[in-house]
CSV table of C-alpha atoms in Angstrom, one decimal:
chain,number,residue,atom,x,y,z
F,13,UNK,CA,82.1,130.4,71.3
F,14,UNK,CA,82.7,126.5,71.0
F,15,UNK,CA,79.2,125.4,71.7
F,16,UNK,CA,77.7,128.0,69.4
F,17,UNK,CA,79.8,126.2,67.1
F,18,UNK,CA,78.8,122.5,67.9
F,19,UNK,CA,75.0,123.9,67.9
F,20,UNK,CA,76.1,125.2,64.2
F,21,UNK,CA,77.2,122.1,63.2
F,22,UNK,CA,74.9,120.0,64.3
F,23,UNK,CA,72.3,122.0,62.7
F,24,UNK,CA,74.1,121.6,59.1
F,25,UNK,CA,74.0,117.4,59.8
F,26,UNK,CA,70.4,117.7,59.8
F,27,UNK,CA,70.2,119.7,56.7
F,28,UNK,CA,72.5,117.3,54.9
F,29,UNK,CA,70.0,114.8,55.8
F,30,UNK,CA,67.8,116.0,53.0
F,31,UNK,CA,69.8,115.5,50.5
F,32,UNK,CA,72.5,112.7,51.5
F,33,UNK,CA,70.5,110.3,49.6
F,34,UNK,CA,69.6,112.2,45.7
F,35,UNK,CA,70.8,110.6,42.7
F,36,UNK,CA,74.0,112.3,41.5
F,37,UNK,CA,73.3,115.2,39.2
F,38,UNK,CA,69.7,115.8,40.3
F,39,UNK,CA,68.4,118.5,41.6
F,40,UNK,CA,66.7,118.7,44.5
F,41,UNK,CA,64.6,121.5,45.8
F,42,UNK,CA,64.4,122.2,49.3
F,43,UNK,CA,63.1,124.0,51.9
F,44,UNK,CA,64.3,127.1,53.9
F,45,UNK,CA,64.5,126.0,57.5
F,46,UNK,CA,63.5,129.0,59.0
F,47,UNK,CA,64.1,128.0,62.4
F,48,UNK,CA,67.8,126.9,62.1
F,49,UNK,CA,68.5,129.7,60.0
F,50,UNK,CA,67.3,132.1,62.5
F,51,UNK,CA,69.6,129.5,65.3
F,52,UNK,CA,72.0,130.6,63.0
F,53,UNK,CA,71.6,134.2,63.0
F,54,UNK,CA,71.2,134.5,67.0
F,55,UNK,CA,67.5,135.5,66.2
F,56,UNK,CA,65.5,132.6,67.4
F,57,UNK,CA,64.4,132.8,71.0
F,58,UNK,CA,65.0,128.8,72.0
F,59,UNK,CA,68.6,129.3,70.1
F,60,UNK,CA,69.5,132.1,72.2
F,61,UNK,CA,68.0,130.5,75.6
F,62,UNK,CA,69.8,127.4,74.9
F,63,UNK,CA,73.0,129.2,74.6
F,64,UNK,CA,72.6,131.5,77.9
F,65,UNK,CA,71.6,128.5,79.4
F,66,UNK,CA,75.2,126.6,78.4
F,67,UNK,CA,77.2,129.8,79.2
F,68,UNK,CA,75.8,130.0,83.1
F,69,UNK,CA,76.3,126.1,83.4
F,70,UNK,CA,79.8,126.9,82.7
F,71,UNK,CA,80.2,129.0,85.6
F,72,UNK,CA,80.2,126.5,88.1
F,73,UNK,CA,82.3,127.2,90.7
F,74,UNK,CA,85.9,125.3,91.8
F,75,UNK,CA,86.9,125.8,94.9
F,76,UNK,CA,89.2,122.9,95.2
F,77,UNK,CA,91.3,124.1,91.7
F,78,UNK,CA,91.5,127.0,93.7
F,79,UNK,CA,92.9,126.1,96.7
F,80,UNK,CA,95.3,124.4,94.7
F,81,UNK,CA,96.2,126.8,92.6
F,82,UNK,CA,96.6,129.7,95.5
F,83,UNK,CA,98.9,127.0,97.3
F,84,UNK,CA,100.8,127.0,93.9
F,85,UNK,CA,101.4,130.7,94.5
F,86,UNK,CA,102.3,130.9,98.1
F,87,UNK,CA,104.7,128.1,97.6
F,88,UNK,CA,106.5,129.9,95.0
F,89,UNK,CA,107.0,132.7,97.7
F,90,UNK,CA,108.4,130.8,100.5
F,91,UNK,CA,110.5,128.5,99.0
F,92,UNK,CA,112.5,126.2,101.6
F,93,UNK,CA,116.4,125.7,100.7
F,94,UNK,CA,117.7,124.8,104.2
F,95,UNK,CA,119.4,121.0,104.0
F,96,UNK,CA,116.6,119.6,106.1
F,97,UNK,CA,112.9,120.4,104.3
F,98,UNK,CA,110.2,118.4,107.1
F,99,UNK,CA,111.9,119.3,110.7
F,100,UNK,CA,108.4,120.6,111.2
F,101,UNK,CA,106.9,117.6,110.8
F,102,UNK,CA,109.2,115.7,112.9
F,103,UNK,CA,112.1,116.2,115.1
F,104,UNK,CA,113.9,115.3,118.3
F,105,UNK,CA,115.4,111.9,117.2
F,106,UNK,CA,119.0,110.6,117.3
F,107,UNK,CA,121.0,110.1,114.6
F,108,UNK,CA,123.0,107.5,113.2
F,109,UNK,CA,125.9,108.8,110.9
F,110,UNK,CA,127.5,105.5,108.8
F,111,UNK,CA,130.2,106.9,107.5
F,112,UNK,CA,131.8,104.5,105.2
F,113,UNK,CA,130.6,103.8,101.8
F,114,UNK,CA,127.1,101.9,101.6
F,115,UNK,CA,126.6,99.3,98.9
F,116,UNK,CA,122.9,99.0,98.0
F,117,UNK,CA,121.3,95.4,96.4
F,118,UNK,CA,120.9,96.8,93.4
F,119,UNK,CA,124.6,97.7,92.6
F,120,UNK,CA,124.0,101.6,93.6
F,121,UNK,CA,126.0,102.8,96.6
F,122,UNK,CA,126.1,105.5,98.8
F,123,UNK,CA,129.1,107.3,99.7
F,124,UNK,CA,127.8,107.4,103.6
F,125,UNK,CA,124.2,107.5,104.9
F,126,UNK,CA,122.8,108.9,108.6
F,127,UNK,CA,119.5,107.2,110.2
F,128,UNK,CA,117.3,108.8,112.6
F,129,UNK,CA,116.2,107.0,115.7
F,130,UNK,CA,114.6,107.3,118.9
F,131,UNK,CA,114.1,104.7,121.7
F,132,UNK,CA,111.8,103.7,124.9
F,133,UNK,CA,112.7,102.0,127.8
F,134,UNK,CA,116.4,101.2,129.1
F,135,UNK,CA,118.8,98.3,127.3
F,136,UNK,CA,119.2,95.7,130.1
F,137,UNK,CA,123.1,95.1,131.1
F,138,UNK,CA,123.0,91.8,128.7
F,139,UNK,CA,121.7,94.0,126.0
F,140,UNK,CA,119.6,91.6,125.4
F,141,UNK,CA,115.8,93.0,125.6
F,142,UNK,CA,115.9,95.2,122.4
F,143,UNK,CA,112.5,95.2,120.4
F,144,UNK,CA,113.1,96.6,116.5
F,145,UNK,CA,110.1,98.3,115.2
F,146,UNK,CA,110.1,98.7,111.2
F,147,UNK,CA,108.0,101.4,110.0
F,148,UNK,CA,105.1,101.7,106.7
F,149,UNK,CA,106.1,104.0,103.9
F,150,UNK,CA,105.6,107.3,105.3
F,151,UNK,CA,105.9,107.0,108.4
F,152,UNK,CA,108.8,108.8,111.0
F,153,UNK,CA,110.7,107.1,113.7
F,154,UNK,CA,108.0,108.7,116.0
F,155,UNK,CA,106.6,106.1,117.0
F,156,UNK,CA,105.8,107.0,120.9
F,157,UNK,CA,105.9,110.5,122.4
F,158,UNK,CA,109.0,111.7,124.3
F,159,UNK,CA,111.0,114.6,126.3
F,160,UNK,CA,112.6,115.6,123.2
F,161,UNK,CA,109.0,115.2,121.0
F,162,UNK,CA,105.9,115.2,123.5
F,163,UNK,CA,103.9,115.4,121.0
F,164,UNK,CA,101.8,111.4,120.2
F,165,UNK,CA,103.7,109.3,117.9
F,166,UNK,CA,102.1,106.8,115.8
F,167,UNK,CA,101.9,104.0,117.8
F,168,UNK,CA,101.4,105.8,121.0
F,169,UNK,CA,98.8,103.3,122.6
F,170,UNK,CA,100.7,100.9,121.8
F,171,UNK,CA,104.2,101.7,123.2
F,172,UNK,CA,104.4,102.4,127.4
F,173,UNK,CA,104.6,101.2,130.3
F,174,UNK,CA,102.2,98.0,130.5
F,175,UNK,CA,101.3,98.5,127.4
F,176,UNK,CA,101.6,95.9,123.9
F,177,UNK,CA,105.1,96.6,123.6
F,178,UNK,CA,106.0,97.3,127.4
F,179,UNK,CA,109.0,99.8,128.1
F,180,UNK,CA,109.7,98.5,131.8
F,181,UNK,CA,110.8,95.2,130.1
F,182,UNK,CA,111.7,96.4,126.9
F,183,UNK,CA,114.3,98.6,124.9
F,184,UNK,CA,112.2,99.7,121.8
F,185,UNK,CA,113.9,101.1,118.7
F,186,UNK,CA,112.0,102.7,116.0
F,187,UNK,CA,114.1,103.8,112.6
F,188,UNK,CA,113.2,106.3,109.7
F,189,UNK,CA,113.7,104.3,107.0
F,190,UNK,CA,116.6,104.7,104.5
F,191,UNK,CA,115.3,106.3,101.6
F,192,UNK,CA,113.4,108.3,104.0
F,193,UNK,CA,112.8,112.2,104.9
F,194,UNK,CA,112.5,112.0,107.9
F,195,UNK,CA,116.2,112.0,109.2
F,196,UNK,CA,117.3,109.5,107.3
F,197,UNK,CA,119.4,110.1,104.3
F,198,UNK,CA,116.9,109.7,101.1
F,199,UNK,CA,116.9,111.6,98.1
F,200,UNK,CA,115.9,114.9,99.6
F,201,UNK,CA,119.5,114.8,101.6
F,202,UNK,CA,122.4,116.2,100.4
F,203,UNK,CA,125.5,114.1,98.7
F,204,UNK,CA,128.5,114.9,100.3
F,205,UNK,CA,130.4,114.0,97.3
F,206,UNK,CA,128.5,117.0,94.6
F,207,UNK,CA,127.2,119.2,97.6
F,208,UNK,CA,123.5,118.7,96.0
F,209,UNK,CA,120.8,117.3,96.6
F,210,UNK,CA,120.6,113.2,95.5
F,211,UNK,CA,116.8,113.7,93.9
F,212,UNK,CA,116.5,111.2,91.3
F,213,UNK,CA,120.3,110.3,91.5
F,214,UNK,CA,119.5,108.3,94.3
F,215,UNK,CA,120.2,105.1,94.2
F,216,UNK,CA,117.2,102.0,93.9
F,217,UNK,CA,116.6,101.0,97.1
F,218,UNK,CA,114.9,97.5,98.4
F,219,UNK,CA,113.4,96.5,101.9
F,220,UNK,CA,117.0,94.4,102.6
F,221,UNK,CA,119.0,97.8,102.1
F,222,UNK,CA,116.8,99.1,104.5
F,223,UNK,CA,116.6,96.6,107.1
F,224,UNK,CA,120.9,95.8,106.8
F,225,UNK,CA,121.3,99.6,107.3
F,226,UNK,CA,118.9,99.6,110.5
F,227,UNK,CA,121.3,96.3,111.8
F,228,UNK,CA,124.6,98.4,111.2
F,229,UNK,CA,122.8,100.7,113.9
F,230,UNK,CA,122.1,98.0,116.3
F,231,UNK,CA,126.1,97.3,116.2
F,232,UNK,CA,126.5,100.9,116.7
F,233,UNK,CA,124.1,100.6,120.1
F,234,UNK,CA,126.2,97.2,120.5
F,235,UNK,CA,122.9,95.4,120.3
F,236,UNK,CA,124.1,91.2,119.0
F,237,UNK,CA,120.5,89.9,119.2
F,238,UNK,CA,116.8,91.7,118.9
F,239,UNK,CA,114.6,90.4,121.4
F,240,UNK,CA,112.1,90.7,118.5
F,241,UNK,CA,111.6,92.4,115.5
F,242,UNK,CA,108.0,94.0,115.1
F,243,UNK,CA,106.3,96.0,111.5
F,244,UNK,CA,103.1,96.3,109.8
F,245,UNK,CA,102.4,96.6,106.1
F,246,UNK,CA,106.1,97.9,104.5
F,247,UNK,CA,107.3,97.0,107.9
F,248,UNK,CA,106.2,93.6,108.3
F,249,UNK,CA,108.2,92.8,105.0
F,250,UNK,CA,111.5,94.2,106.9
F,251,UNK,CA,110.6,92.2,109.7
F,252,UNK,CA,110.5,89.4,108.0
F,253,UNK,CA,113.3,90.1,105.6
F,254,UNK,CA,115.8,90.7,109.0
F,255,UNK,CA,114.8,87.5,110.4
F,256,UNK,CA,115.6,86.1,106.3
F,257,UNK,CA,118.7,88.2,105.9
F,258,UNK,CA,119.6,87.7,110.1
F,259,UNK,CA,118.4,84.9,111.3
F,260,UNK,CA,120.6,84.2,114.0
F,261,UNK,CA,120.0,87.9,115.3
F,262,UNK,CA,116.1,88.2,115.9
F,263,UNK,CA,114.4,86.6,118.8
F,264,UNK,CA,110.9,86.7,117.6
F,265,UNK,CA,108.8,87.7,114.4
F,266,UNK,CA,105.8,89.7,114.4
F,267,UNK,CA,104.5,90.8,110.7
F,268,UNK,CA,101.4,92.3,110.5
F,269,UNK,CA,99.2,93.1,107.2
F,270,UNK,CA,102.6,92.3,105.2
F,271,UNK,CA,103.4,89.8,102.4
F,272,UNK,CA,106.5,87.5,101.2
F,273,UNK,CA,105.9,88.9,97.9
F,274,UNK,CA,104.3,91.6,96.3
F,275,UNK,CA,101.1,90.9,94.7
F,276,UNK,CA,99.9,92.4,91.1
F,277,UNK,CA,97.0,94.3,93.1
F,278,UNK,CA,99.2,95.9,95.8
F,279,UNK,CA,101.5,96.8,92.9
F,280,UNK,CA,99.3,98.4,90.9
F,281,UNK,CA,97.8,100.8,93.8
F,282,UNK,CA,101.1,101.9,94.1
F,283,UNK,CA,101.6,102.2,90.6
F,284,UNK,CA,99.0,104.6,89.7
F,285,UNK,CA,100.4,106.7,93.1
F,286,UNK,CA,103.7,107.1,91.0
F,287,UNK,CA,102.0,108.0,88.2
F,288,UNK,CA,99.9,110.6,89.2
F,289,UNK,CA,102.9,112.1,91.2
F,290,UNK,CA,105.3,111.8,87.9
F,291,UNK,CA,103.1,113.3,85.9
F,292,UNK,CA,102.4,116.5,88.2
F,293,UNK,CA,104.1,119.4,86.0
F,294,UNK,CA,106.1,120.3,89.0
F,295,UNK,CA,107.9,116.9,89.3
F,296,UNK,CA,110.3,117.5,86.9
F,297,UNK,CA,111.6,114.3,87.0
F,298,UNK,CA,112.3,114.3,90.8
F,299,UNK,CA,114.4,117.5,90.2
F,300,UNK,CA,112.0,119.8,92.3
F,301,UNK,CA,114.4,120.6,95.6
F,302,UNK,CA,115.2,124.3,94.5
F,303,UNK,CA,111.1,125.1,93.1
F,304,UNK,CA,107.5,124.4,93.8
F,305,UNK,CA,107.2,120.5,95.1
F,306,UNK,CA,104.8,118.4,92.8
F,307,UNK,CA,101.8,119.2,95.7
F,308,UNK,CA,99.0,118.1,93.2
F,309,UNK,CA,100.9,114.8,92.9
F,310,UNK,CA,101.3,114.1,96.3
F,311,UNK,CA,97.6,115.1,97.1
F,312,UNK,CA,96.4,112.4,94.7
F,313,UNK,CA,99.2,110.0,95.5
F,314,UNK,CA,97.4,110.4,99.4
F,315,UNK,CA,93.7,109.9,98.2
F,316,UNK,CA,94.6,107.1,96.3
F,317,UNK,CA,96.6,105.5,99.3
F,318,UNK,CA,93.9,106.3,101.3
F,319,UNK,CA,91.3,104.2,99.5
F,320,UNK,CA,93.2,101.1,99.5
F,321,UNK,CA,94.4,101.7,103.7
F,322,UNK,CA,90.3,101.4,104.8
F,323,UNK,CA,87.8,99.1,103.7
F,324,UNK,CA,84.1,99.7,102.6
F,325,UNK,CA,82.1,98.4,105.1
F,326,UNK,CA,83.9,101.3,107.6
F,327,UNK,CA,83.0,104.2,105.0
F,328,UNK,CA,79.3,103.3,104.5
F,329,UNK,CA,78.8,102.9,108.2
F,330,UNK,CA,81.2,106.3,109.1
F,331,UNK,CA,79.7,108.2,105.8
F,332,UNK,CA,77.3,106.2,103.9
F,333,UNK,CA,76.3,108.8,100.9
F,334,UNK,CA,75.7,111.8,103.2
F,335,UNK,CA,76.9,115.3,101.7
F,336,UNK,CA,78.7,118.5,103.1
F,337,UNK,CA,75.6,120.2,101.7
F,338,UNK,CA,72.6,118.3,101.5
F,339,UNK,CA,70.0,121.0,99.9
F,340,UNK,CA,72.7,122.6,97.6
F,341,UNK,CA,73.4,121.1,94.0
F,342,UNK,CA,75.5,118.8,93.4
F,343,UNK,CA,79.3,119.9,92.9
F,344,UNK,CA,82.4,118.0,91.5
F,345,UNK,CA,84.7,119.7,94.0
F,346,UNK,CA,84.7,117.5,97.1
F,347,UNK,CA,80.4,117.2,97.8
F,348,UNK,CA,79.7,113.6,99.6
F,349,UNK,CA,81.9,113.5,103.1
F,350,UNK,CA,83.8,110.2,102.4
F,351,UNK,CA,85.3,112.9,99.7
F,352,UNK,CA,85.6,115.5,101.7
F,353,UNK,CA,87.6,112.9,104.5
F,354,UNK,CA,89.7,112.1,101.4
F,355,UNK,CA,90.2,116.1,99.9
F,356,UNK,CA,91.6,116.6,104.0
F,357,UNK,CA,93.8,113.5,103.7
F,358,UNK,CA,95.2,114.6,100.5
F,359,UNK,CA,95.6,118.2,101.9
F,360,UNK,CA,97.4,118.0,104.6
F,361,UNK,CA,99.2,114.7,103.5
F,362,UNK,CA,100.5,116.5,100.0
F,363,UNK,CA,103.5,118.8,101.7
F,364,UNK,CA,104.5,116.6,104.9
F,365,UNK,CA,106.5,114.5,102.9
F,366,UNK,CA,109.0,114.1,100.3
F,367,UNK,CA,107.7,112.8,96.8
F,368,UNK,CA,111.0,111.4,96.1
F,369,UNK,CA,110.5,109.1,98.8
F,370,UNK,CA,108.0,108.1,98.4
F,371,UNK,CA,108.5,106.9,94.9
F,372,UNK,CA,111.8,105.0,95.9
F,373,UNK,CA,109.9,103.6,98.9
F,374,UNK,CA,107.1,102.2,97.4
F,375,UNK,CA,109.4,101.2,94.3
F,376,UNK,CA,110.9,98.7,97.3
F,377,UNK,CA,107.9,97.6,98.3
F,378,UNK,CA,107.0,96.4,94.3
F,379,UNK,CA,110.0,94.3,94.0
F,380,UNK,CA,109.3,93.0,98.1
F,381,UNK,CA,110.3,89.6,96.9
F,382,UNK,CA,112.0,86.6,100.1
F,383,UNK,CA,112.1,83.5,97.6
F,384,UNK,CA,115.7,81.9,97.6
F,385,UNK,CA,116.2,82.6,93.8
F,386,UNK,CA,115.2,86.7,94.3
F,387,UNK,CA,117.4,86.8,97.6
F,388,UNK,CA,120.1,85.3,95.7
F,389,UNK,CA,120.3,87.6,92.5
F,390,UNK,CA,120.1,90.5,94.8
F,391,UNK,CA,123.1,89.1,97.2
F,392,UNK,CA,125.2,88.8,93.1
F,393,UNK,CA,124.2,92.7,92.6
F,394,UNK,CA,125.0,93.0,95.9
F,395,UNK,CA,128.8,92.0,96.2
F,396,UNK,CA,129.8,93.7,93.0
F,397,UNK,CA,128.8,96.8,94.4
F,398,UNK,CA,130.9,95.6,97.7
F,399,UNK,CA,133.9,94.9,95.6
F,400,UNK,CA,133.4,98.4,93.6
F,401,UNK,CA,134.1,100.1,97.1
F,402,UNK,CA,137.0,97.4,98.2
F,403,UNK,CA,138.2,98.9,94.7
F,404,UNK,CA,137.9,102.5,95.7
F,405,UNK,CA,139.4,102.1,98.8
F,406,UNK,CA,142.3,100.2,97.8
F,407,UNK,CA,142.3,103.6,95.5
F,408,UNK,CA,141.7,105.8,98.6
F,409,UNK,CA,140.0,107.7,96.4
F,410,UNK,CA,136.3,108.5,97.1
F,411,UNK,CA,135.6,110.9,94.4
F,412,UNK,CA,135.3,108.2,92.0
F,413,UNK,CA,132.0,106.6,93.6
F,414,UNK,CA,128.9,105.9,91.3
F,415,UNK,CA,126.2,106.7,93.1
F,416,UNK,CA,124.3,104.9,90.7
F,417,UNK,CA,125.9,102.7,89.6
F,418,UNK,CA,124.3,99.7,88.4
F,419,UNK,CA,126.1,96.0,87.0
F,420,UNK,CA,126.1,95.6,83.5
F,421,UNK,CA,122.1,93.9,82.9
F,422,UNK,CA,123.4,90.9,80.8
F,423,UNK,CA,125.9,89.8,83.6
F,424,UNK,CA,123.0,89.5,85.9
F,425,UNK,CA,119.8,88.1,83.7
F,426,UNK,CA,117.8,86.2,85.7
F,427,UNK,CA,117.4,82.5,85.2
F,428,UNK,CA,114.2,82.4,86.8
F,429,UNK,CA,111.6,84.4,85.6
F,430,UNK,CA,108.1,83.8,88.2
F,431,UNK,CA,106.0,84.2,84.7
F,432,UNK,CA,106.7,81.2,83.4
F,433,UNK,CA,107.1,78.9,87.1
F,434,UNK,CA,103.4,77.3,88.2
F,435,UNK,CA,102.2,78.3,91.4
F,436,UNK,CA,103.7,75.3,93.3
F,437,UNK,CA,107.1,76.4,91.9
F,438,UNK,CA,107.0,80.1,93.0
F,439,UNK,CA,105.7,78.5,96.5
F,440,UNK,CA,108.6,76.3,97.0
F,441,UNK,CA,110.8,78.8,95.9
F,442,UNK,CA,109.3,81.1,98.9
F,443,UNK,CA,109.6,78.1,101.1
F,444,UNK,CA,113.3,77.7,100.2
F,445,UNK,CA,113.9,81.5,100.9
F,446,UNK,CA,112.8,81.3,104.7
F,447,UNK,CA,114.2,77.5,105.2
F,448,UNK,CA,116.3,79.4,108.2
F,449,UNK,CA,113.4,81.5,110.0
F,450,UNK,CA,112.8,79.2,113.1
F,451,UNK,CA,112.4,81.6,115.5
F,452,UNK,CA,108.5,82.3,117.1
F,453,UNK,CA,106.7,83.9,114.8
F,454,UNK,CA,103.4,85.7,114.8
F,455,UNK,CA,101.2,87.0,111.8
F,456,UNK,CA,98.3,88.9,111.6
F,457,UNK,CA,95.7,88.8,108.5
F,458,UNK,CA,92.9,91.1,108.5
F,459,UNK,CA,89.5,90.4,106.6
F,460,UNK,CA,89.0,93.5,105.3
F,461,UNK,CA,92.2,94.7,103.7
F,462,UNK,CA,92.2,95.5,100.6
F,463,UNK,CA,96.0,96.6,99.9
F,464,UNK,CA,97.5,93.5,101.5
F,465,UNK,CA,94.8,90.5,101.9
F,466,UNK,CA,94.6,88.4,104.6
F,467,UNK,CA,95.5,85.7,102.1
F,468,UNK,CA,99.1,87.0,101.7
F,469,UNK,CA,99.7,86.4,105.5
F,470,UNK,CA,98.2,83.1,105.5
F,471,UNK,CA,100.8,82.5,102.9
F,472,UNK,CA,103.6,84.0,105.0
F,473,UNK,CA,102.4,81.5,108.3
F,474,UNK,CA,102.2,78.3,105.3
F,475,UNK,CA,105.7,79.0,103.6
F,476,UNK,CA,107.0,79.0,107.3
F,477,UNK,CA,105.3,76.1,108.6
F,478,UNK,CA,106.0,74.1,105.1
F,479,UNK,CA,109.7,75.3,105.6
F,480,UNK,CA,109.9,73.8,109.2
F,481,UNK,CA,109.0,76.4,112.0
F,482,UNK,CA,106.8,75.1,114.0
F,483,UNK,CA,106.6,78.1,116.3
F,484,UNK,CA,104.1,79.8,113.8
F,485,UNK,CA,101.1,81.6,115.0
F,486,UNK,CA,98.3,83.0,112.8
F,487,UNK,CA,95.5,85.2,113.7
F,488,UNK,CA,93.0,86.7,111.3
F,489,UNK,CA,91.2,89.8,112.1
F,490,UNK,CA,87.4,90.4,111.9
F,491,UNK,CA,88.0,94.2,111.3
F,492,UNK,CA,85.9,97.2,109.4
F,493,UNK,CA,89.4,99.5,109.4
F,494,UNK,CA,90.7,97.4,106.8
F,495,UNK,CA,94.6,97.9,106.2
F,496,UNK,CA,95.0,100.4,109.0
F,497,UNK,CA,93.7,98.1,111.7
F,498,UNK,CA,97.3,98.1,112.5
F,499,UNK,CA,97.1,101.7,114.0
F,500,UNK,CA,93.3,101.7,115.6
F,501,UNK,CA,92.7,97.8,116.7
F,502,UNK,CA,94.6,98.2,120.2
F,503,UNK,CA,92.5,95.3,121.5
F,504,UNK,CA,93.2,92.8,119.3
F,505,UNK,CA,96.6,93.7,117.6
F,506,UNK,CA,98.1,95.1,120.8
F,507,UNK,CA,96.8,91.8,122.9
F,508,UNK,CA,98.2,89.8,120.0
F,509,UNK,CA,101.6,91.3,120.0
F,510,UNK,CA,102.1,91.2,124.0
F,511,UNK,CA,101.0,87.7,124.3
F,512,UNK,CA,103.8,86.7,121.8
F,513,UNK,CA,106.4,88.7,123.1
F,514,UNK,CA,106.1,87.9,126.6
F,515,UNK,CA,105.5,84.6,125.8
F,516,UNK,CA,108.4,82.0,127.3
């Protein structure tokens, strides 16, 4: 009906063209337009044919939408109300429970927290052979298979006896991030003060907060100094932050495909993911745990992130312009092989990770900045939160903990605005921020990485050298795999890591 009305309006406009230029008050004789009138009356064969064709074209199939609608129905029938929502994805980890209030860098307070972790190898008698592996955004503590979880880990071929991170020599620890959903406290966890899930009341978190929580775990394990802090992507941010916050406790540093300060392009990609996620009708401002989760938004967010994780040259070789069914008519659902790949990645991920965790951790990545001015600013906010905890402990009343308690913005107004700084001033600020990072450092970049371009790893190496660190090694890999090179290139990434860790 809509298309029929559109045709009528168009034809009426054509008729008006014959009289639009006549003088006011002049009677204009117009001949009837039989063909147009026949269309209006539905008697013209051409018009009927056009309408039939349009109707037929509107009946294109949408199997990808059908799948989403079916999943929506199924999710309504099988709501998961247990406390731990993602044990079907990861299990077999140990849990460290920090039972005291924990101050956050933006002023929030957690009444307590848990960190999920796994270990491989043996801690030596002097407790000096520990390596802490920091994960990316959505990774779990399961970096390597073990007795409690025999499934291959996300860095399976890098960790083990005689491998890049040799468990015959080192005691290897990997945690799920604070703010995550694979056993560590995050938005999907139960707030012990309310008995309800934190959801969007979870405090804004920083990379520094994640690292400080990890070092409380190290304290609990009796480890005063790491042999090395190792991480890639957001994990590479953490390994660098660990060296900045605890320089006396990190023996060696490895940062792969990361940055010293988040750049606009990376921020924009993560922003796009958050936007498609938050506009999913099921998101409900983060309060979806007792209903259907925002699975469509999660799927689309994963599609966007997957595009940023790999490279165009790789996909040119891997997929080219091949279609799923070359002889069929074009389809709006996945048609090209690269589209089917992205669709599969989104489908697989959409129910295996918590949407709020993605939002919080990706925002923490956006805000990452090791400059001296930012470190001081966050320390100021952290001190305010810590003073709140001291006041609460003196009153012995934990019921007054303000989980999200942000300080007065006017009180903490930044004196430095990087928009007004020159590149030289920004670099000087970053150099000052890493002035105590003097341990042997390995920085790896990848030429085809579009999420964290290699210029950002060069920046890390440069500021460390200018700060006075004379033991900085920088390698730039010519790999097709883009940002995911750290997961896939065992020969080059693995050899570089092994050489750095074992070099005296």
